[in-house]
């Protein structure tokens, strides 16, 4: 079985398939490619998922419940600990209006999702207690805490996945950009400057490279790049015990990550002073002590986004045996991808959680 | 870096403290090169792993040579020029987030 795309999404699926005994080859293009797997915050984000799409909340939530076993299995099999911690996440609001709007949104979330949606509004004093020693900005009015969310170390996760795949006999082929996909008598042949490889099943999980490859197996899907800029700081003492939604997390070794922006600027993964400055200002407005911390590195990455922002899990009608998988939240969904996609790809049993995410929902769905 | 040996006029010597040791250096060189030339290989201990660290890239990139200088943690020895009487310490802990703001502003 061939998997085109060696990021976190492709690797999570490959890990599951290899564990089921499938013979796996992952084809990945060059390091210089636009890679979302190096542009993420390592968050397992649930409390802000699917406000307008309950199925997407359920999918993300299910993955968060699978994460503990996923992480411990990975650690036991490889010795690499993805440092998963379902510790929860804090939201910090600045100004009365922002706090009121946030509280209203959380209440509406709870109405839509039901009892599973655990998310508590905190006043300023509660928030300070929750965050321990760190000083709150003068304009911080309140916030909230959701125990639904978790964190992992994305680089450890990624190297653990690659290690696990190889331990299960899988091959990871770097610099194997796939240009052309051919299909003959139930066998897919992928080709590139490096040569060609054939297999009866093909998984396309190539992020921004997905549309071109998917079209060659009769699947029409649109994926556009969304830029995220982020920064990492020098190492400092552990300062705030929970990640702060969409903005801050402190890693175990002391570095603080600040980000991630969301920008629609096409295929441009450069950083900009204006966006980085605004991220830094947002961080300092909330936690002013961060003003003295040195930034050591900033970077940007492009994350794939489907037309409606939700994942796509689609087998080709025209070329059965070819599967297209693309999503925005490859870390959150990693545990679910490993657990639920292999039985669909190998045995045709598509879990009910995945059903709402075929291409049928989008106008651009394949004519087939 | 160390000055060329054939300068028309010899460079000034400066000295600084590294823990309890007195380190001799040439004016203009970095803390890291002065320490290495004095035989000091280990400039810190990583707080989480407890492993010893020392200057490695010498161009400010790898952050392996972090030391405390005049009370400020997280200073890269390899891009900090020596000053007479500066106080350098092995860094063995993470930098506190608060309490250093005022000195750092300068």
Short mmCIF file of C-alpha atoms in Angstrom, two decimals:
data_model
loop_
_atom_site.label_atom_id
_atom_site.label_comp_id
_atom_site.label_asym_id
_atom_site.label_seq_id
_atom_site.Cartn_x
_atom_site.Cartn_y
_atom_site.Cartn_z
CA UNK A 1 0.00 0.00 0.00
CA UNK A 2 1.32 3.43 -0.92
CA UNK A 3 0.76 6.62 1.02
CA UNK A 4 1.52 9.84 -0.80
CA UNK A 5 2.37 12.47 1.80
CA UNK A 6 4.66 11.97 4.79
CA UNK A 7 3.43 14.62 7.19
CA UNK A 8 1.62 13.98 10.47
CA UNK A 9 -1.61 13.03 8.66
CA UNK A 10 0.01 10.53 6.28
CA UNK A 11 2.22 9.15 9.05
CA UNK A 12 -0.70 8.68 11.50
CA UNK A 13 -2.62 6.68 8.90
CA UNK A 14 0.48 4.72 7.91
CA UNK A 15 1.16 3.86 11.55
CA UNK A 16 -2.34 2.43 11.93
CA UNK A 17 -2.11 0.51 8.66
CA UNK A 18 1.34 -0.89 9.47
CA UNK A 19 0.13 -2.03 12.88
CA UNK A 20 -2.70 -3.89 11.15
CA UNK A 21 -0.04 -5.73 9.17
CA UNK A 22 -0.25 -3.82 5.90
CA UNK A 23 2.97 -3.41 3.92
CA UNK A 24 3.44 0.34 3.80
CA UNK A 25 5.48 2.72 1.71
CA UNK A 26 5.26 6.44 2.41
CA UNK A 27 6.33 8.75 -0.37
CA UNK A 28 7.31 12.21 0.75
CA UNK A 29 8.58 15.09 -1.36
CA UNK A 30 11.37 17.50 -0.46
CA UNK A 31 12.04 19.12 2.91
CA UNK A 32 11.72 22.53 1.28
CA UNK A 33 8.07 21.85 0.43
CA UNK A 34 5.25 23.66 2.18
CA UNK A 35 4.75 21.46 5.20
CA UNK A 36 1.98 22.02 7.72
CA UNK A 37 3.53 19.48 10.07
CA UNK A 38 6.16 22.01 11.06
CA UNK A 39 3.74 24.90 11.39
CA UNK A 40 1.55 23.86 14.24
CA UNK A 41 1.20 24.42 17.93
CA UNK A 42 0.86 20.80 19.02
CA UNK A 43 -2.60 21.40 20.45
CA UNK A 44 -5.34 18.83 20.75
CA UNK A 45 -8.10 21.40 20.38
CA UNK A 46 -11.67 20.43 21.12
CA UNK A 47 -13.40 23.29 22.90
CA UNK A 48 -13.27 25.55 19.84
CA UNK A 49 -14.16 22.95 17.23
CA UNK A 50 -17.35 22.64 15.20
CA UNK A 51 -19.41 25.55 16.53
CA UNK A 52 -21.37 25.37 13.27
CA UNK A 53 -20.83 21.65 12.66
CA UNK A 54 -21.64 19.24 15.46
CA UNK A 55 -20.24 16.27 13.50
CA UNK A 56 -16.86 18.00 13.46
CA UNK A 57 -17.00 18.55 17.22
CA UNK A 58 -17.85 14.85 17.69
CA UNK A 59 -15.00 13.77 15.41
CA UNK A 60 -12.46 15.94 17.26
CA UNK A 61 -13.82 14.93 20.66
CA UNK A 62 -13.60 11.23 19.76
CA UNK A 63 -9.98 11.72 18.77
CA UNK A 64 -9.18 13.39 22.10
CA UNK A 65 -10.57 10.32 23.88
CA UNK A 66 -8.34 8.07 21.77
CA UNK A 67 -5.24 10.19 22.34
CA UNK A 68 -4.17 8.78 25.75
CA UNK A 69 -3.88 5.24 24.41
CA UNK A 70 -2.42 6.45 21.13
CA UNK A 71 0.32 8.36 22.98
CA UNK A 72 1.14 5.58 25.43
CA UNK A 73 1.29 2.94 22.68
CA UNK A 74 3.58 5.14 20.64
CA UNK A 75 5.83 5.69 23.65
CA UNK A 76 5.95 1.99 24.50
CA UNK A 77 6.68 0.93 20.94
CA UNK A 78 9.31 3.55 20.11
CA UNK A 79 10.66 4.97 23.34
CA UNK A 80 9.73 8.42 21.99
CA UNK A 81 7.26 10.21 24.23
CA UNK A 82 4.98 12.64 22.37
CA UNK A 83 4.40 14.32 25.76
CA UNK A 84 0.63 14.21 25.49
CA UNK A 85 -1.21 15.87 28.35
CA UNK A 86 -4.96 16.33 28.48
CA UNK A 87 -4.49 19.22 30.86
CA UNK A 88 -7.06 21.63 29.48
CA UNK A 89 -6.80 25.10 28.02
CA UNK A 90 -7.34 28.63 29.25
CA UNK A 91 -8.93 31.46 27.33
CA UNK A 92 -8.07 35.04 28.33
CA UNK A 93 -10.35 37.94 27.40
CA UNK A 94 -9.27 41.57 27.24
CA UNK A 95 -11.91 44.24 27.83
CA UNK A 96 -15.55 43.86 28.85
CA UNK A 97 -16.92 43.45 25.35
CA UNK A 98 -14.54 40.62 24.45
CA UNK A 99 -15.31 38.82 27.72
CA UNK A 100 -19.07 39.15 27.25
CA UNK A 101 -18.87 37.86 23.67
CA UNK A 102 -16.70 34.95 24.77
CA UNK A 103 -19.06 34.00 27.60
CA UNK A 104 -22.00 34.12 25.23
CA UNK A 105 -20.23 31.90 22.70
CA UNK A 106 -19.32 29.33 25.37
CA UNK A 107 -22.95 29.23 26.55
CA UNK A 108 -24.18 28.74 22.99
CA UNK A 109 -21.58 25.98 22.46
CA UNK A 110 -22.89 24.18 25.54
CA UNK A 111 -26.47 24.44 24.23
CA UNK A 112 -25.48 23.01 20.86
CA UNK A 113 -23.15 20.23 22.01
CA UNK A 114 -24.82 19.19 25.26
CA UNK A 115 -23.32 17.67 28.38
CA UNK A 116 -20.02 16.72 26.73
CA UNK A 117 -19.13 20.38 26.34
CA UNK A 118 -17.21 21.18 29.51
CA UNK A 119 -16.09 24.78 29.54
CA UNK A 120 -16.26 27.10 32.54
CA UNK A 121 -16.30 30.88 32.54
CA UNK A 122 -13.81 32.41 34.98
CA UNK A 123 -13.69 35.87 36.44
CA UNK A 124 -10.38 37.68 36.78
CA UNK A 125 -9.70 36.32 40.27
CA UNK A 126 -10.45 32.73 39.21
CA UNK A 127 -8.24 33.16 36.20
CA UNK A 128 -5.34 34.45 38.29
CA UNK A 129 -5.66 31.49 40.63
CA UNK A 130 -5.72 29.10 37.70
CA UNK A 131 -2.59 30.58 36.13
CA UNK A 132 -0.52 30.58 39.32
CA UNK A 133 2.28 33.06 39.62
CA UNK A 134 2.07 34.88 36.35
CA UNK A 135 0.83 38.48 36.35
CA UNK A 136 -2.34 39.25 34.39
CA UNK A 137 -2.56 42.30 32.15
CA UNK A 138 -4.47 45.28 33.53
CA UNK A 139 -7.12 45.03 30.82
CA UNK A 140 -7.77 41.30 31.36
CA UNK A 141 -11.41 41.04 32.38
CA UNK A 142 -11.84 37.30 32.68
CA UNK A 143 -11.68 34.16 30.66
CA UNK A 144 -12.53 30.51 30.76
CA UNK A 145 -11.13 27.03 31.18
CA UNK A 146 -11.97 23.91 29.23
CA UNK A 147 -10.67 20.53 30.40
CA UNK A 148 -11.44 19.07 26.96
CA UNK A 149 -8.20 20.22 25.38
CA UNK A 150 -4.70 18.80 25.47
CA UNK A 151 -1.20 19.36 24.24
CA UNK A 152 1.53 17.27 22.68
CA UNK A 153 5.01 17.94 21.41
CA UNK A 154 4.55 17.95 17.66
CA UNK A 155 8.17 17.22 16.75
CA UNK A 156 8.32 14.28 19.16
CA UNK A 157 4.98 13.04 17.85
CA UNK A 158 6.20 13.23 14.28
CA UNK A 159 9.52 11.50 14.89
CA UNK A 160 7.72 8.87 17.00
CA UNK A 161 5.29 8.16 14.18
CA UNK A 162 8.07 7.76 11.62
CA UNK A 163 9.97 5.51 14.02
CA UNK A 164 6.89 3.34 14.70
CA UNK A 165 6.15 2.93 11.01
CA UNK A 166 9.66 1.67 10.38
CA UNK A 167 9.48 -0.67 13.37
CA UNK A 168 6.39 -2.21 11.80
CA UNK A 169 8.27 -2.81 8.57
CA UNK A 170 7.11 0.28 6.69
CA UNK A 171 9.37 2.32 4.41
CA UNK A 172 9.65 6.09 4.36
CA UNK A 173 10.91 7.35 1.03
CA UNK A 174 12.17 10.94 1.08
CA UNK A 175 12.60 13.05 -2.04
CA UNK A 176 9.96 10.91 -3.75
CA UNK A 177 7.69 13.56 -5.21
CA UNK A 178 4.80 11.95 -7.02
CA UNK A 179 3.97 13.56 -10.35
CA UNK A 180 1.77 11.07 -12.13
CA UNK A 181 -0.64 8.37 -10.96
CA UNK A 182 -1.66 5.61 -13.36
CA UNK A 183 -4.22 2.90 -12.86
CA UNK A 184 -4.39 -0.44 -14.60
CA UNK A 185 -6.30 -3.60 -13.64
CA UNK A 186 -6.69 -2.59 -10.04
CA UNK A 187 -3.07 -1.54 -9.58
CA UNK A 188 -2.00 2.05 -8.97
CA UNK A 189 1.40 3.12 -10.23
CA UNK A 190 2.89 6.36 -8.93
CA UNK A 191 5.70 7.99 -10.84
CA UNK A 192 8.28 10.68 -10.30
CA UNK A 193 11.80 11.61 -11.36
CA UNK A 194 12.98 8.93 -8.92
CA UNK A 195 11.19 6.09 -10.74
CA UNK A 196 7.89 4.37 -10.05
CA UNK A 197 6.13 2.16 -7.51
CA UNK A 198 2.93 0.12 -7.69
CA UNK A 199 0.34 -1.09 -5.19
CA UNK A 200 -3.32 -2.11 -5.17
CA UNK A 201 -4.24 0.63 -2.71
CA UNK A 202 -3.29 4.27 -2.61
CA UNK A 203 -3.80 6.89 0.09
CA UNK A 204 -3.35 10.54 -0.85
CA UNK A 205 -2.65 12.71 2.19
CA UNK A 206 -0.45 15.31 0.57
CA UNK A 207 -1.79 18.52 2.13
CA UNK A 208 -1.57 21.33 -0.40
CA UNK A 209 -0.40 18.82 -3.03
CA UNK A 210 -3.62 16.85 -2.68
CA UNK A 211 -5.88 18.43 -5.37
CA UNK A 212 -3.55 17.68 -8.29
CA UNK A 213 -2.98 14.08 -7.17
CA UNK A 214 -6.64 13.50 -6.30
CA UNK A 215 -7.75 14.66 -9.75
CA UNK A 216 -5.69 11.82 -11.24
CA UNK A 217 -7.86 9.29 -9.42
CA UNK A 218 -11.11 11.02 -10.32
CA UNK A 219 -11.59 13.06 -7.13
CA UNK A 220 -12.09 16.79 -7.38
CA UNK A 221 -11.18 18.53 -4.14
CA UNK A 222 -10.09 22.08 -3.45
CA UNK A 223 -7.44 22.83 -0.82
CA UNK A 224 -6.07 26.31 -0.27
CA UNK A 225 -3.11 27.45 1.81
CA UNK A 226 -3.61 29.29 5.07
CA UNK A 227 -0.51 30.92 6.51
CA UNK A 228 0.32 30.68 10.19
CA UNK A 229 3.17 32.69 11.71
CA UNK A 230 4.64 31.88 15.08
CA UNK A 231 7.53 32.64 17.39
CA UNK A 232 9.48 30.78 20.02
CA UNK A 233 11.27 32.41 22.93
CA UNK A 234 14.30 31.76 25.07
CA UNK A 235 13.89 29.25 27.89
CA UNK A 236 12.40 30.61 31.07
CA UNK A 237 11.00 29.10 34.26
CA UNK A 238 7.61 27.43 34.00
CA UNK A 239 5.36 30.45 34.15
CA UNK A 240 1.80 29.52 33.24
CA UNK A 241 0.53 25.97 33.64
CA UNK A 242 -2.05 25.86 30.84
CA UNK A 243 -1.87 26.77 27.18
CA UNK A 244 -3.71 29.97 26.32
CA UNK A 245 -6.10 29.50 23.46
CA UNK A 246 -4.77 30.32 20.03
CA UNK A 247 -1.86 32.29 21.42
CA UNK A 248 0.54 30.80 23.96
CA UNK A 249 1.97 27.61 25.28
CA UNK A 250 5.07 26.88 27.31
CA UNK A 251 7.03 23.77 26.46
CA UNK A 252 8.46 21.51 29.17
CA UNK A 253 12.02 22.72 28.56
CA UNK A 254 10.95 26.34 29.10
CA UNK A 255 10.52 27.88 25.66
CA UNK A 256 7.27 29.75 25.04
CA UNK A 257 5.50 29.52 21.71
CA UNK A 258 3.49 32.53 20.55
CA UNK A 259 1.13 32.23 17.62
CA UNK A 260 -0.48 31.19 15.37
CA UNK A 261 -1.80 33.74 12.91
CA UNK A 262 -4.38 32.80 10.28
CA UNK A 263 -3.83 34.52 6.94
CA UNK A 264 -5.00 33.99 3.37
CA UNK A 265 -2.00 35.07 1.30
CA UNK A 266 -1.56 32.27 -1.19
CA UNK A 267 1.64 30.28 -1.50
CA UNK A 268 3.79 32.61 0.59
CA UNK A 269 5.38 31.25 3.76
CA UNK A 270 7.38 34.33 4.71
CA UNK A 271 7.04 36.03 8.09
CA UNK A 272 5.95 39.67 8.42
CA UNK A 273 6.78 42.21 11.11
CA UNK A 274 3.19 43.45 11.32
CA UNK A 275 1.72 40.04 12.12
CA UNK A 276 4.51 39.01 14.49
CA UNK A 277 4.23 42.33 16.30
CA UNK A 278 0.49 41.93 16.73
CA UNK A 279 0.95 38.39 18.10
CA UNK A 280 3.55 39.66 20.56
CA UNK A 281 1.29 42.57 21.60
CA UNK A 282 -1.63 40.20 22.20
CA UNK A 283 0.61 38.02 24.37
CA UNK A 284 1.91 40.94 26.45
CA UNK A 285 -1.54 42.46 26.83
CA UNK A 286 -2.59 39.24 28.55
CA UNK A 287 0.62 38.24 30.35
CA UNK A 288 2.79 41.39 30.67
CA UNK A 289 5.78 39.55 32.18
CA UNK A 290 6.39 38.09 28.73
CA UNK A 291 7.57 41.55 27.66
CA UNK A 292 11.07 40.81 28.95
CA UNK A 293 11.42 37.46 27.21
CA UNK A 294 13.69 37.29 24.16
CA UNK A 295 12.31 35.85 20.94
CA UNK A 296 14.82 33.44 19.46
CA UNK A 297 13.10 32.36 16.26
CA UNK A 298 10.05 33.11 14.17
CA UNK A 299 8.70 31.21 11.21
CA UNK A 300 5.63 30.59 9.12
CA UNK A 301 4.04 27.57 7.55
CA UNK A 302 1.13 26.96 5.23
CA UNK A 303 -1.71 24.79 6.48
CA UNK A 304 -4.17 23.20 4.07
CA UNK A 305 -7.77 24.30 4.23
CA UNK A 306 -10.65 22.69 2.42
CA UNK A 307 -13.48 24.82 1.04
CA UNK A 308 -15.59 24.58 4.20
CA UNK A 309 -12.65 24.05 6.57
CA UNK A 310 -13.67 20.53 7.57
CA UNK A 311 -11.78 17.31 6.84
CA UNK A 312 -12.26 15.24 3.72
CA UNK A 313 -12.30 11.43 3.83
CA UNK A 314 -13.20 10.18 0.37
CA UNK A 315 -12.65 6.98 -1.60
CA UNK A 316 -12.66 7.37 -5.37
CA UNK A 317 -15.83 6.05 -7.07
CA UNK A 318 -14.00 6.00 -10.38
CA UNK A 319 -10.88 4.27 -9.05
CA UNK A 320 -11.81 2.21 -5.98
CA UNK A 321 -8.79 1.60 -3.77
CA UNK A 322 -7.70 5.24 -3.97
CA UNK A 323 -8.42 7.32 -0.87
CA UNK A 324 -8.09 11.04 -0.33
CA UNK A 325 -7.61 12.39 3.18
CA UNK A 326 -7.02 16.01 3.99
CA UNK A 327 -7.64 18.11 7.07
CA UNK A 328 -6.57 21.21 8.95
CA UNK A 329 -6.03 19.71 12.41
CA UNK A 330 -3.67 16.82 11.86
CA UNK A 331 -2.46 16.78 15.48
CA UNK A 332 -5.92 16.80 17.08
CA UNK A 333 -7.12 14.09 14.71
CA UNK A 334 -3.93 11.97 14.74
CA UNK A 335 -5.24 9.42 17.25
CA UNK A 336 -8.53 9.02 15.40
CA UNK A 337 -6.79 8.73 12.04
CA UNK A 338 -4.60 5.94 13.36
CA UNK A 339 -7.51 4.06 14.88
CA UNK A 340 -10.39 4.52 12.44
CA UNK A 341 -8.92 5.01 8.98
CA UNK A 342 -7.17 1.61 8.59
CA UNK A 343 -10.41 -0.39 8.92
CA UNK A 344 -11.98 1.82 6.25
CA UNK A 345 -8.99 1.66 3.89
CA UNK A 346 -8.36 -2.07 4.41
CA UNK A 347 -11.86 -3.38 4.97
CA UNK A 348 -14.30 -0.80 3.64
CA UNK A 349 -15.89 -0.17 7.03
CA UNK A 350 -16.20 3.60 7.28
CA UNK A 351 -16.95 4.57 10.86
CA UNK A 352 -20.11 6.61 11.40
CA UNK A 353 -17.97 9.46 12.75
CA UNK A 354 -16.32 9.80 9.33
CA UNK A 355 -19.53 9.57 7.26
CA UNK A 356 -20.37 13.28 7.29
CA UNK A 357 -16.97 14.13 5.82
CA UNK A 358 -17.21 12.72 2.32
CA UNK A 359 -17.00 15.07 -0.62
CA UNK A 360 -20.73 14.77 -1.26
CA UNK A 361 -21.26 17.71 1.07
CA UNK A 362 -19.36 20.09 -1.22
CA UNK A 363 -20.57 21.40 -4.56
CA UNK A 364 -17.28 20.58 -6.18
CA UNK A 365 -17.73 16.88 -5.41
CA UNK A 366 -16.60 14.47 -8.09
CA UNK A 367 -19.13 13.96 -10.86
CA UNK A 368 -18.70 10.24 -10.31
CA UNK B 1 37.64 35.93 18.24
CA UNK B 2 41.29 36.04 19.22
CA UNK B 3 43.33 38.90 17.75
CA UNK B 4 45.92 38.15 15.03
CA UNK B 5 49.39 37.58 16.51
CA UNK B 6 51.09 40.16 14.28
CA UNK B 7 49.08 43.27 15.17
CA UNK B 8 51.37 46.35 15.12
CA UNK B 9 50.36 47.13 18.70
CA UNK B 10 49.47 44.32 21.10
CA UNK B 11 45.79 44.30 22.14
CA UNK B 12 44.74 45.10 25.67
CA UNK B 13 44.21 42.30 28.11
CA UNK B 14 41.08 42.21 30.24
CA UNK B 15 40.02 39.84 32.96
CA UNK B 16 36.65 38.64 34.18
CA UNK B 17 35.25 36.22 36.73
CA UNK B 18 33.91 32.82 35.79
CA UNK B 19 32.46 31.44 39.00
CA UNK B 20 35.46 31.51 41.35
CA UNK B 21 38.02 31.63 38.57
CA UNK B 22 39.77 34.67 37.14
CA UNK B 23 39.84 34.41 33.33
CA UNK B 24 42.28 36.39 31.21
CA UNK B 25 41.03 37.52 27.82
CA UNK B 26 41.92 39.80 24.94
CA UNK B 27 39.85 42.93 24.46
CA UNK B 28 37.33 42.34 21.69
CA UNK B 29 37.04 38.58 21.98
CA UNK B 30 33.94 36.76 23.14
CA UNK B 31 33.26 35.18 26.51
CA UNK B 32 33.09 31.76 24.83
CA UNK B 33 36.48 31.97 23.13
CA UNK B 34 38.11 33.30 26.30
CA UNK B 35 36.66 30.42 28.30
CA UNK B 36 37.64 27.81 25.72
CA UNK B 37 41.18 29.24 25.53
CA UNK B 38 41.38 28.94 29.31
CA UNK B 39 40.37 25.29 29.15
CA UNK B 40 36.75 25.71 30.25
CA UNK B 41 34.62 23.35 28.18
CA UNK B 42 31.43 23.22 30.25
CA UNK B 43 29.50 26.47 30.57
CA UNK B 44 26.18 25.22 31.87
CA UNK B 45 23.84 22.40 32.82
CA UNK B 46 20.52 21.90 31.08
CA UNK B 47 17.82 22.31 33.73
CA UNK B 48 15.55 19.49 32.54
CA UNK B 49 18.03 16.78 31.59
CA UNK B 50 20.86 17.68 33.97
CA UNK B 51 23.31 17.28 31.08
CA UNK B 52 26.41 19.45 30.71
CA UNK B 53 26.55 21.98 27.89
CA UNK B 54 29.36 23.93 26.29
CA UNK B 55 30.03 26.31 23.38
CA UNK B 56 29.33 24.55 20.11
CA UNK B 57 28.40 26.63 17.07
CA UNK B 58 30.17 29.85 18.18
CA UNK B 59 27.91 31.94 15.91
CA UNK B 60 24.91 32.51 18.18
CA UNK B 61 22.66 29.88 16.70
CA UNK B 62 22.70 26.75 18.84
CA UNK B 63 22.19 28.34 22.28
CA UNK B 64 24.36 25.63 23.88
CA UNK B 65 26.67 28.18 25.55
CA UNK B 66 24.06 29.99 27.67
CA UNK B 67 25.60 31.55 30.80
CA UNK B 68 24.59 34.05 33.44
CA UNK B 69 26.38 37.37 33.01
CA UNK B 70 26.14 40.02 35.71
CA UNK B 71 22.98 38.39 37.04
CA UNK B 72 21.23 37.95 33.70
CA UNK B 73 20.52 34.39 32.61
CA UNK B 74 20.31 33.08 29.03
CA UNK B 75 23.24 35.09 27.68
CA UNK B 76 25.02 33.50 24.73
CA UNK B 77 28.72 33.43 25.64
CA UNK B 78 29.68 33.13 21.97
CA UNK B 79 28.22 36.49 20.90
CA UNK B 80 28.95 38.47 24.07
CA UNK B 81 32.16 40.50 24.06
CA UNK B 82 34.24 40.33 27.22
CA UNK B 83 34.26 43.37 29.52
CA UNK B 84 36.69 44.06 32.32
CA UNK B 85 35.39 42.66 35.65
CA UNK B 86 32.21 41.11 34.25
CA UNK B 87 30.82 38.29 36.37
CA UNK B 88 30.03 35.14 34.43
CA UNK B 89 28.46 32.01 35.96
CA UNK B 90 27.63 28.57 34.69
CA UNK B 91 23.90 28.48 34.00
CA UNK B 92 22.24 25.66 35.88
CA UNK B 93 18.60 26.80 36.07
CA UNK B 94 15.95 28.30 33.87
CA UNK B 95 15.70 32.06 33.76
CA UNK B 96 13.00 33.38 36.12
CA UNK B 97 10.29 35.22 34.22
CA UNK B 98 10.04 38.05 36.71
CA UNK B 99 12.58 40.11 38.61
CA UNK B 100 15.02 40.83 35.78
CA UNK B 101 12.92 43.26 33.78
CA UNK B 102 14.62 46.46 34.83
CA UNK B 103 18.18 45.36 34.18
CA UNK B 104 17.11 43.87 30.87
CA UNK B 105 15.53 47.07 29.55
CA UNK B 106 18.91 48.79 29.17
#
